[in-house]
Coordinates of C-alpha atoms in Angstrom, one line a residue:
Chain A
M1 CA 89.4 -84.4 -60.7
T2 CA 89.9 -87.6 -62.5
I3 CA 88.5 -91.0 -61.3
E4 CA 92.1 -92.2 -60.8
A5 CA 92.8 -89.3 -58.5
V6 CA 89.6 -89.9 -56.5
A7 CA 90.6 -93.6 -56.2
D8 CA 93.9 -92.5 -54.6
L9 CA 92.1 -90.3 -52.1
L10 CA 89.6 -93.1 -51.0
P11 CA 91.5 -94.2 -47.9
Q12 CA 91.7 -90.7 -46.5
L13 CA 88.1 -89.8 -47.3
A14 CA 86.9 -93.0 -45.7
Q15 CA 88.2 -91.7 -42.3
R16 CA 86.5 -88.3 -42.6
H17 CA 82.8 -88.8 -42.9
T18 CA 80.0 -91.1 -41.8
R19 CA 78.9 -91.4 -45.4
P20 CA 82.3 -92.0 -47.2
D21 CA 80.9 -93.6 -50.3
W22 CA 78.5 -90.6 -50.9
D23 CA 81.5 -88.2 -50.5
R24 CA 83.5 -90.2 -52.9
L25 CA 80.9 -89.8 -55.6
A26 CA 80.5 -86.1 -54.8
M27 CA 84.3 -85.7 -55.1
A28 CA 84.2 -87.6 -58.4
D29 CA 81.7 -85.0 -59.7
M30 CA 78.9 -87.5 -60.2
F31 CA 76.2 -84.9 -59.3
R32 CA 77.8 -82.4 -61.7
L33 CA 77.7 -84.6 -64.8
P34 CA 74.4 -83.5 -66.4
L35 CA 74.0 -80.1 -64.7
A36 CA 74.3 -76.9 -66.6
P37 CA 77.7 -75.1 -66.1
R38 CA 76.1 -71.9 -64.8
Y39 CA 75.0 -73.9 -61.7
G40 CA 78.4 -75.5 -61.2
G41 CA 77.8 -78.5 -63.5
L42 CA 79.7 -80.1 -66.3
G43 CA 76.8 -79.9 -68.8
L44 CA 77.4 -83.3 -70.3
A45 CA 75.0 -84.9 -72.7
P46 CA 73.2 -88.1 -71.6
G47 CA 75.3 -90.3 -73.9
I48 CA 78.5 -89.0 -72.2
V49 CA 77.0 -89.3 -68.7
V50 CA 76.6 -93.0 -69.3
E51 CA 80.3 -93.4 -69.9
H52 CA 81.2 -91.6 -66.7
L53 CA 78.7 -93.7 -64.7
L54 CA 80.2 -96.9 -66.0
Q55 CA 83.6 -95.7 -64.8
L56 CA 82.2 -94.6 -61.4
G57 CA 80.9 -98.1 -61.0
R58 CA 84.5 -99.4 -61.1
L59 CA 85.5 -97.4 -58.0
G60 CA 84.6 -100.4 -55.9
L61 CA 82.0 -98.7 -53.8
D62 CA 79.1 -100.4 -52.1
P63 CA 76.6 -100.8 -55.0
S64 CA 73.7 -99.4 -53.0
V65 CA 75.3 -96.0 -52.7
F66 CA 74.3 -95.5 -56.3
L67 CA 70.6 -96.0 -55.3
A68 CA 71.1 -93.1 -52.9
A69 CA 73.1 -91.0 -55.3
S70 CA 70.7 -91.7 -58.2
A71 CA 67.6 -90.7 -56.2
H72 CA 69.4 -87.4 -55.3
L73 CA 70.7 -86.6 -58.8
W74 CA 67.9 -87.8 -61.1
A75 CA 64.8 -87.5 -58.9
V76 CA 65.6 -84.3 -57.1
Q77 CA 68.4 -82.2 -58.7
Y78 CA 67.5 -82.9 -62.3
P79 CA 63.8 -82.0 -61.9
I80 CA 64.8 -78.8 -60.1
E81 CA 67.1 -77.9 -63.0
H82 CA 64.3 -78.6 -65.6
F83 CA 61.2 -77.4 -63.8
G84 CA 62.4 -75.0 -61.0
S85 CA 62.2 -71.2 -60.9
E86 CA 65.4 -69.3 -61.3
M87 CA 65.4 -68.6 -57.6
Q88 CA 65.1 -72.4 -56.8
R89 CA 67.8 -73.3 -59.3
S90 CA 70.3 -70.7 -58.2
S91 CA 69.7 -71.3 -54.5
L92 CA 69.7 -75.1 -54.5
L93 CA 71.5 -76.6 -57.4
P94 CA 75.1 -75.6 -56.5
A95 CA 74.8 -77.2 -53.0
L96 CA 73.0 -80.3 -54.4
A97 CA 75.6 -80.7 -57.1
S98 CA 78.5 -80.6 -54.5
G99 CA 76.8 -83.3 -52.4
A100 CA 76.6 -80.9 -49.4
L101 CA 72.8 -80.9 -49.6
V102 CA 71.1 -84.3 -49.8
G103 CA 67.8 -84.6 -51.7
A104 CA 65.0 -87.2 -51.3
H105 CA 62.1 -87.8 -53.6
A106 CA 58.9 -88.7 -51.7
V107 CA 56.1 -90.2 -53.8
T108 CA 55.3 -93.8 -52.5
E109 CA 52.6 -94.1 -49.9
P110 CA 51.7 -96.9 -47.4
D111 CA 48.3 -97.7 -49.0
A112 CA 49.0 -96.7 -52.6
G113 CA 52.5 -97.9 -53.4
S114 CA 53.8 -96.0 -56.4
D115 CA 50.3 -95.9 -57.9
V116 CA 50.0 -92.2 -58.0
S117 CA 46.3 -92.3 -58.7
G118 CA 45.8 -93.6 -55.2
M119 CA 47.9 -90.9 -53.6
R120 CA 46.4 -89.4 -50.4
T121 CA 49.0 -87.0 -49.2
S122 CA 47.3 -83.6 -49.7
A123 CA 48.4 -80.1 -50.1
R124 CA 45.5 -77.7 -49.3
P125 CA 45.8 -74.2 -50.6
V126 CA 45.7 -71.5 -47.8
A127 CA 46.7 -67.9 -47.7
N128 CA 50.3 -67.6 -48.9
G129 CA 50.8 -71.3 -49.6
Y130 CA 49.7 -74.8 -48.8
V131 CA 49.2 -77.0 -45.8
I132 CA 50.5 -80.6 -46.4
N133 CA 49.2 -83.7 -44.6
G134 CA 50.1 -87.3 -45.2
R135 CA 52.8 -90.0 -45.0
K136 CA 55.3 -91.1 -47.6
T137 CA 57.2 -94.4 -47.3
F138 CA 60.2 -96.1 -48.7
V139 CA 61.8 -92.7 -49.3
T140 CA 65.5 -93.2 -50.4
N141 CA 67.7 -90.7 -48.5
G142 CA 64.7 -89.9 -46.3
P143 CA 66.5 -90.1 -43.0
D144 CA 69.4 -87.9 -44.2
A145 CA 67.5 -85.5 -46.5
D146 CA 68.1 -81.8 -46.3
L147 CA 65.5 -81.2 -49.0
V148 CA 62.4 -83.3 -49.9
L149 CA 60.8 -83.2 -53.4
L150 CA 57.3 -84.2 -52.6
I151 CA 54.4 -85.1 -54.9
A152 CA 51.1 -84.3 -53.3
R153 CA 47.5 -84.2 -54.3
T154 CA 46.0 -80.7 -55.0
G155 CA 43.0 -81.8 -57.0
P156 CA 40.8 -84.8 -57.7
N157 CA 42.0 -86.0 -61.1
A158 CA 44.6 -88.8 -61.1
A159 CA 46.9 -87.2 -63.6
L160 CA 46.2 -83.5 -63.3
G161 CA 45.5 -83.1 -59.6
L162 CA 49.1 -83.6 -58.4
T163 CA 51.7 -80.9 -57.6
A164 CA 55.4 -81.1 -56.8
F165 CA 56.8 -79.2 -53.8
L166 CA 60.3 -78.6 -52.4
V167 CA 60.3 -78.8 -48.6
D168 CA 63.3 -78.0 -46.4
R169 CA 63.9 -80.5 -43.6
A170 CA 63.6 -77.7 -41.0
T171 CA 60.0 -76.9 -41.9
P172 CA 57.7 -77.3 -38.9
G173 CA 55.3 -80.2 -39.4
L174 CA 57.9 -82.2 -41.4
E175 CA 59.3 -85.4 -39.7
L176 CA 62.0 -87.6 -41.2
T177 CA 61.9 -91.0 -39.5
K178 CA 64.9 -93.1 -38.8
P179 CA 65.7 -95.8 -41.4
T180 CA 62.7 -98.1 -41.7
L181 CA 64.2 -100.5 -44.2
V182 CA 67.4 -102.2 -43.5
A183 CA 67.7 -104.8 -46.2
G184 CA 70.4 -106.9 -47.8
G185 CA 71.9 -105.1 -50.7
L186 CA 70.9 -101.7 -49.5
S187 CA 73.4 -101.1 -46.7
V188 CA 74.4 -97.5 -47.5
A189 CA 71.2 -96.3 -48.9
P190 CA 69.2 -94.9 -46.0
I191 CA 65.4 -95.5 -46.5
G192 CA 62.7 -94.1 -44.3
D193 CA 59.3 -92.4 -44.0
V194 CA 58.6 -88.7 -44.4
V195 CA 55.6 -87.5 -42.4
F196 CA 53.7 -84.2 -43.0
D197 CA 51.5 -83.0 -40.1
D198 CA 49.9 -79.7 -40.9
C199 CA 53.2 -78.7 -42.6
H200 CA 52.8 -75.2 -44.0
V201 CA 54.9 -74.2 -47.0
G202 CA 54.9 -71.0 -49.0
S203 CA 53.7 -70.7 -52.6
D204 CA 57.4 -70.5 -53.6
A205 CA 57.7 -74.2 -52.5
V206 CA 55.8 -75.3 -55.6
L207 CA 58.2 -76.9 -58.2
G208 CA 57.0 -76.1 -61.7
R209 CA 53.3 -75.2 -61.7
P210 CA 50.4 -76.5 -59.7
G211 CA 49.1 -79.6 -61.5
Q212 CA 52.4 -80.5 -63.0
G213 CA 53.3 -83.1 -60.3
L214 CA 52.8 -86.2 -62.5
R215 CA 54.7 -84.6 -65.3
I216 CA 57.6 -83.9 -63.0
F217 CA 57.4 -87.4 -61.5
L218 CA 57.4 -89.1 -64.9
A219 CA 60.4 -86.9 -66.0
A220 CA 62.3 -87.9 -62.9
M221 CA 61.5 -91.6 -63.4
Q222 CA 62.5 -91.5 -67.0
V223 CA 66.1 -90.4 -66.2
E224 CA 66.4 -92.3 -62.9
R225 CA 65.4 -95.6 -64.5
L226 CA 67.7 -95.0 -67.4
F227 CA 70.8 -94.3 -65.4
I228 CA 70.3 -96.0 -62.0
L229 CA 71.9 -99.3 -62.8
V230 CA 74.6 -98.1 -65.1
P231 CA 77.3 -97.9 -62.4
A232 CA 76.4 -101.5 -61.3
L233 CA 76.9 -102.6 -64.9
G234 CA 80.4 -101.0 -64.8
A235 CA 81.1 -102.8 -61.6
A236 CA 79.9 -106.1 -63.0
L237 CA 82.1 -105.6 -66.1
A238 CA 85.1 -105.0 -63.8
R239 CA 84.4 -108.1 -61.7
L240 CA 84.0 -110.3 -64.8
E241 CA 87.2 -108.9 -66.4
A242 CA 89.2 -109.4 -63.1
G243 CA 88.1 -112.9 -62.4
A244 CA 90.5 -115.8 -62.8
S245 CA 90.4 -117.6 -66.1
T246 CA 88.0 -120.5 -66.0
A247 CA 87.3 -123.6 -68.1
G248 CA 84.4 -125.8 -69.0
T249 CA 80.9 -125.0 -67.7
A250 CA 82.2 -122.2 -65.5
R251 CA 83.6 -120.5 -68.6
N252 CA 80.3 -120.9 -70.3
G253 CA 78.5 -119.3 -67.4
K254 CA 80.9 -116.4 -67.3
T255 CA 80.7 -115.8 -71.0
E256 CA 76.9 -115.8 -70.7
A257 CA 77.1 -113.3 -67.9
L258 CA 79.5 -111.1 -69.8
T259 CA 77.3 -111.1 -72.9
D260 CA 74.3 -110.1 -70.8
V261 CA 76.1 -107.3 -69.1
L262 CA 77.5 -106.0 -72.5
V263 CA 74.1 -106.1 -74.1
A264 CA 72.6 -104.2 -71.2
T265 CA 75.4 -101.7 -71.4
L266 CA 74.9 -101.2 -75.1
T267 CA 71.1 -100.8 -74.5
A268 CA 71.8 -98.1 -71.9
R269 CA 74.3 -96.3 -74.3
R270 CA 71.8 -96.3 -77.1
A271 CA 68.9 -95.1 -75.0
A272 CA 71.0 -92.4 -73.5
A273 CA 72.3 -91.2 -76.8
E274 CA 68.8 -91.0 -78.2
F275 CA 67.3 -89.6 -75.0
T276 CA 64.3 -87.2 -75.3
F277 CA 61.7 -86.4 -72.7
G278 CA 58.2 -87.7 -73.2
T279 CA 55.8 -90.7 -73.2
S280 CA 57.0 -91.7 -76.7
S281 CA 60.3 -92.7 -75.1
Y282 CA 59.5 -93.5 -71.4
W283 CA 59.4 -97.2 -72.3
R284 CA 63.1 -97.1 -73.4
S285 CA 64.1 -96.4 -69.7
S286 CA 62.1 -99.5 -68.7
V287 CA 63.9 -101.6 -71.3
V288 CA 67.3 -100.4 -69.9
K289 CA 66.2 -101.1 -66.3
L290 CA 64.8 -104.5 -67.1
S291 CA 67.8 -105.5 -69.2
A292 CA 70.3 -104.3 -66.6
S293 CA 68.6 -105.9 -63.6
R294 CA 68.5 -109.2 -65.4
A295 CA 72.1 -109.0 -66.5
L296 CA 73.2 -108.0 -63.0
S297 CA 71.5 -111.1 -61.5
V298 CA 73.2 -113.4 -64.0
A299 CA 76.6 -111.7 -63.4
A300 CA 76.3 -111.8 -59.6
R301 CA 75.7 -115.6 -59.8
H302 CA 78.9 -116.1 -61.8
T303 CA 81.2 -113.7 -59.9
T304 CA 80.3 -114.3 -56.2
G305 CA 82.8 -116.6 -54.6
L306 CA 81.7 -119.1 -51.9
D307 CA 84.0 -117.4 -49.4
E308 CA 83.1 -113.8 -49.9
P309 CA 80.0 -111.7 -48.8
P310 CA 77.3 -111.9 -51.5
D311 CA 77.0 -108.1 -51.9
A312 CA 76.6 -108.2 -55.6
L313 CA 74.0 -111.0 -55.4
M314 CA 72.0 -109.2 -52.7
H315 CA 72.2 -105.9 -54.6
A316 CA 71.1 -107.6 -57.9
Q317 CA 68.0 -108.8 -56.0
A318 CA 67.3 -105.4 -54.6
A319 CA 67.9 -103.8 -58.1
A320 CA 65.0 -105.8 -59.5
I321 CA 62.7 -104.0 -57.0
Y322 CA 63.8 -100.3 -56.6
S323 CA 63.0 -97.6 -59.1
G324 CA 60.1 -99.6 -60.4
T325 CA 59.7 -103.3 -59.9
T326 CA 60.2 -105.7 -62.7
N327 CA 56.4 -105.9 -63.0
V328 CA 56.1 -102.1 -63.2
H329 CA 58.4 -102.1 -66.2
R330 CA 56.6 -104.9 -67.9
D331 CA 53.4 -102.9 -67.6
V332 CA 55.1 -99.9 -69.2
L333 CA 56.2 -102.1 -72.1
A334 CA 52.8 -103.7 -72.4
R335 CA 51.3 -100.3 -72.7
Q336 CA 53.8 -99.3 -75.3
L337 CA 53.1 -102.5 -77.3
G338 CA 49.4 -101.9 -77.2
L339 CA 48.8 -105.0 -75.0
V340 CA 46.6 -103.1 -72.5
D341 CA 42.9 -102.7 -73.0
R342 CA 42.1 -99.0 -73.4
G343 CA 39.3 -99.1 -70.8
H344 CA 41.6 -100.6 -68.2
R345 CA 44.6 -98.4 -68.1
Chain B
M1 CA 41.7 -76.0 -87.2
I2 CA 42.4 -76.9 -83.6
E3 CA 40.0 -79.7 -83.4
Q4 CA 41.3 -81.6 -86.4
A5 CA 44.9 -81.1 -85.3
L6 CA 44.1 -82.5 -81.8
C7 CA 42.3 -85.5 -83.3
R8 CA 45.3 -86.4 -85.4
F9 CA 47.7 -85.9 -82.4
L10 CA 45.6 -88.1 -80.2
E11 CA 45.3 -90.8 -82.9
G12 CA 49.1 -90.9 -82.9
L13 CA 49.2 -91.0 -79.1
V14 CA 46.7 -93.8 -78.6
P15 CA 46.7 -95.8 -81.8
G16 CA 43.4 -97.6 -82.6
D17 CA 40.0 -96.4 -83.7
P18 CA 39.6 -92.9 -85.2
I19 CA 39.1 -90.1 -82.7
D20 CA 36.6 -87.4 -83.4
E21 CA 35.9 -84.2 -81.5
H22 CA 33.2 -85.9 -79.4
S23 CA 35.1 -89.1 -78.5
S24 CA 35.0 -89.7 -74.8
L25 CA 38.7 -89.4 -73.9
I26 CA 38.8 -89.9 -70.1
D27 CA 35.5 -91.5 -69.1
G28 CA 35.9 -93.7 -72.2
G29 CA 39.3 -94.8 -71.1
L30 CA 41.1 -93.6 -74.2
L31 CA 43.6 -91.5 -72.2
D32 CA 45.5 -92.9 -69.3
S33 CA 47.4 -90.7 -66.8
V34 CA 50.6 -90.8 -68.8
A35 CA 48.9 -89.9 -72.1
L36 CA 47.1 -87.0 -70.4
V37 CA 50.4 -85.6 -69.3
E38 CA 51.7 -85.9 -72.8
L39 CA 48.6 -84.2 -74.2
V40 CA 49.1 -81.2 -71.8
D41 CA 52.7 -80.9 -72.9
H42 CA 51.7 -81.0 -76.5
I43 CA 49.1 -78.3 -76.0
E44 CA 51.4 -76.0 -74.1
I45 CA 54.2 -76.3 -76.7
T46 CA 52.0 -76.2 -79.8
Y47 CA 49.9 -73.3 -78.8
S48 CA 52.5 -71.5 -76.7
I49 CA 50.2 -71.3 -73.7
A50 CA 50.7 -72.1 -70.0
L51 CA 47.7 -74.0 -68.7
E52 CA 46.6 -72.8 -65.2
N53 CA 45.6 -75.0 -62.3
S54 CA 42.0 -74.2 -63.1
D55 CA 42.5 -75.5 -66.6
L56 CA 43.8 -78.8 -65.3
D57 CA 40.4 -80.2 -64.5
A58 CA 39.4 -83.5 -66.1
D59 CA 36.2 -82.0 -67.5
N60 CA 38.3 -79.8 -69.7
F61 CA 39.9 -82.9 -71.3
E62 CA 36.8 -85.1 -71.7
S63 CA 36.6 -84.4 -75.5
V64 CA 38.6 -82.7 -78.2
Q65 CA 35.8 -80.1 -78.4
R66 CA 36.2 -79.2 -74.8
I67 CA 40.0 -79.1 -75.1
A68 CA 39.8 -76.8 -78.1
S69 CA 37.4 -74.5 -76.1
M70 CA 39.9 -74.4 -73.3
I71 CA 42.7 -73.5 -75.6
R72 CA 40.7 -70.7 -77.2
R73 CA 40.1 -69.2 -73.8
H74 CA 43.9 -68.4 -73.7
D75 CA 45.5 -65.8 -75.9
I76 CA 47.1 -67.9 -78.6
P77 CA 50.1 -66.1 -80.1
T78 CA 49.7 -65.6 -83.8
P79 CA 52.5 -67.3 -85.7

């Protein structure tokens, strides 16, 4: 289905579901873009995925739906495709790719933030599986999740003692809270806590191998941070192109905004075209995220009218925080540039 | 030789002073979490082995010498 055809369907779809923007993205095949064809995907290379995401951004959806959709696609579906067993892939990927199943990636904790070395949620090995205890917070899609990709501690070492699990929402001992964060700019991205209370899962719930949790988390963040703001760049380009012609200082501001958005778009295109997994290129995703969030902020200031709701402005502020705050990305770049003392990493 | 190859790989991963087989990698702060994940990836791909949960203990990664010993405990396919 083409994007134009989806756009024609929008008014009908809006009447059908409580999450119409999510369904629109599913109908536009967003979740199928990078997925291998044998699981129902389109198998597109990262450099082509970027072009589709820029176009999806022009559909005029609430910008925060792309936070929900990106968490689902890049931090749940993508890791399952790349680290999952064949059983996990064949049973989960088609339903995730259609948007019928909603995925959530649970890593942040109340006392540790996204610092995985301080993670306390534990998965204790028992006969036939693990018993999980702990609380995850700020989980995008948490309240709606059918499937939770959890990173939990299975050993003492910060890097090697983490394991990823796939937990069905119906599993006894798993509680999904109601939305805990209702913030400006995040109106259609439900965010909540995920609580594990003696939650027993089988050994087949492990994603990848025990001890691979940090590897899986980093792989998920590498793609999520690369792609998460690309639709918003497409939306910003559409707004800047559509605005009335201006003169004087207003024109200068708009030109500056357009330049920033185009530079961020080119950065995303280049990073996606040269995409490879691994620490040697993690930093590129941070460059894209930083560049995009900065450009979106400038664009929002120059495209938000005085008499309209400041959605783009509020989203631009939120975009500087989710999927790694600006400071997190600066730390990644400092590490890449050798600006971090070795003994204090 | 495994030790020499690992030293060269690590020197590329964390540029700076030369690394020998006794350098303290974790306690000495040479490898952060991300670098450790990259090292595990490198070992699994280069030597065609799958490290077990019992291998993923920080003690096994404290020096190149210990890493090489761990690798040799696996059946490394001959090229």
